[in-house]
Amino acid sequence: MRIGSQAHKELFCSEFKATHRVFEPAELPWPELDESGLERLRAVPFWQEVFHTERRAGAIVQAFAKTVEDPLLRETIDLQGYEEARHARLIRVMIDRYGLAAKEQPIEKLPDDAVTAFIDFGYGECFDAFLGFGVFKIARQSHFLPDAMFALFDVLMYEETRHIVFFVNWMAYHEVERGRGAAALRALTSLYYYGRALGRLVGTVRRGADSDGANFSATQADVFLNDFSVKRLVRECLAENARRMGEFDPALLQPRLLPAVGRIASSALRLWPDRRPSPQPV
Ligand SMILES: [Fe+2]
Ligand SMILES: [Fe+2]
């Protein structure tokens, strides 16, 4: 199958549609949390950011879908927009149910150029998902919250994985259609957009650290952060990426840059001690 062909388009669209799950967030099996579970969930500093990001994602993807002429692509992208909007509804159900301090903020005006907005959003998702894989695994293994809660978040993680696989295939198809399908050219384009996505990610992390990130690490998250090291994060991101990507048709493209960077980082970090030796009492 040639990348950018009609067969390629039909494959990445049909895989996306066939793996869509029908559910309503309010009807998911939300667990009862005890006081300490509630306290931990409420101390997570980024629910407002996540809620806003998902609402914005739904708006960007649905706005782009309206501009797409190809009926199959339009229908599939619209389905992704529906899933993003459902993520926002899922987060809203959680905020209401557990009394989290996250408010609905107005969505900033969307860019006029819907296709560039969708592309920027797609590369951003590739970053978020790759890092999210590792953070999710470490948090789950440290029993930061009851496993039933992680099972719910896993629904979201699975959909984000589908989104990035769809996106990298759509992007390659889109580039071929514009006569920019040469592999080297596509790699350069990816690098450019990954650079932009990294810039935005750094900005978000900075904002988070400036607001209440320090509070989180100082008070509530020791159970999670005790298990945390950059070396482990990279290892878990890579392992989870491989596991989750293994579920997709191998004929489809998968995000490659971040796993490649992760493997290089992982080899370099192998030389790094796991923990700094604790200071010796005098
Ligand atoms: Fe989402
Ligand atoms: Fe997504």
CSV table of N, CA and C and ligand atoms in Angstrom, one decimal, residues 50 53-55 57-58 80 83-88 121 125 156 159-160 163, ligand 1:
chain,number,residue,atom,x,y,z
A,50,VAL,N,-6.6,20.6,31.8
A,50,VAL,CA,-7.0,19.4,31.0
A,50,VAL,C,-8.5,19.7,30.4
A,53,THR,N,-8.3,22.3,27.7
A,53,THR,CA,-7.6,21.7,26.5
A,53,THR,C,-8.6,20.8,25.7
A,54,GLU,N,-9.3,20.0,26.4
A,54,GLU,CA,-10.2,19.1,25.7
A,54,GLU,C,-11.4,19.8,25.1
A,55,ARG,N,-11.9,20.9,25.7
A,55,ARG,CA,-13.0,21.7,25.1
A,55,ARG,C,-12.4,22.4,23.9
A,57,ALA,N,-9.9,21.4,22.1
A,57,ALA,CA,-9.6,20.3,21.1
A,57,ALA,C,-10.9,20.0,20.3
A,58,GLY,N,-12.0,19.8,21.0
A,58,GLY,CA,-13.3,19.6,20.3
A,58,GLY,C,-13.6,20.7,19.3
A,80,GLN,N,-13.6,12.3,15.4
A,80,GLN,CA,-12.5,12.7,16.4
A,80,GLN,C,-12.9,13.9,17.2
A,83,GLU,N,-15.2,12.9,19.8
A,83,GLU,CA,-14.5,12.2,20.9
A,83,GLU,C,-13.8,13.2,21.8
A,84,GLU,N,-13.2,14.3,21.2
A,84,GLU,CA,-12.6,15.3,22.0
A,84,GLU,C,-13.6,16.0,22.9
A,85,ALA,N,-14.8,16.3,22.3
A,85,ALA,CA,-15.8,17.0,23.0
A,85,ALA,C,-16.3,16.1,24.2
A,86,ARG,N,-16.3,14.8,23.9
A,86,ARG,CA,-16.7,13.8,24.9
A,86,ARG,C,-15.7,13.7,26.0
A,87,HIS,N,-14.4,13.9,25.7
A,87,HIS,CA,-13.4,13.9,26.7
A,87,HIS,C,-13.7,15.1,27.7
A,88,ALA,N,-14.0,16.2,27.1
A,88,ALA,CA,-14.3,17.4,27.9
A,88,ALA,C,-15.5,17.1,28.8
A,121,PHE,N,-2.4,21.3,16.5
A,121,PHE,CA,-3.0,20.5,17.6
A,121,PHE,C,-2.6,19.0,17.5
A,125,GLU,N,-0.7,16.8,20.3
A,125,GLU,CA,-1.2,15.6,20.9
A,125,GLU,C,-0.2,14.5,20.9
A,156,LEU,N,-9.7,7.2,27.9
A,156,LEU,CA,-9.2,8.4,27.3
A,156,LEU,C,-7.9,8.2,26.6
A,159,GLU,N,-8.2,6.5,23.4
A,159,GLU,CA,-8.7,7.3,22.3
A,159,GLU,C,-7.6,8.3,21.8
A,160,GLU,N,-6.8,8.8,22.7
A,160,GLU,CA,-5.7,9.7,22.3
A,160,GLU,C,-4.7,9.0,21.4
A,163,HIS,N,-6.1,8.9,18.1
A,163,HIS,CA,-6.1,10.2,17.5
A,163,HIS,C,-4.7,10.4,16.9
B,1,FE,FE,-8.8,14.5,24.0
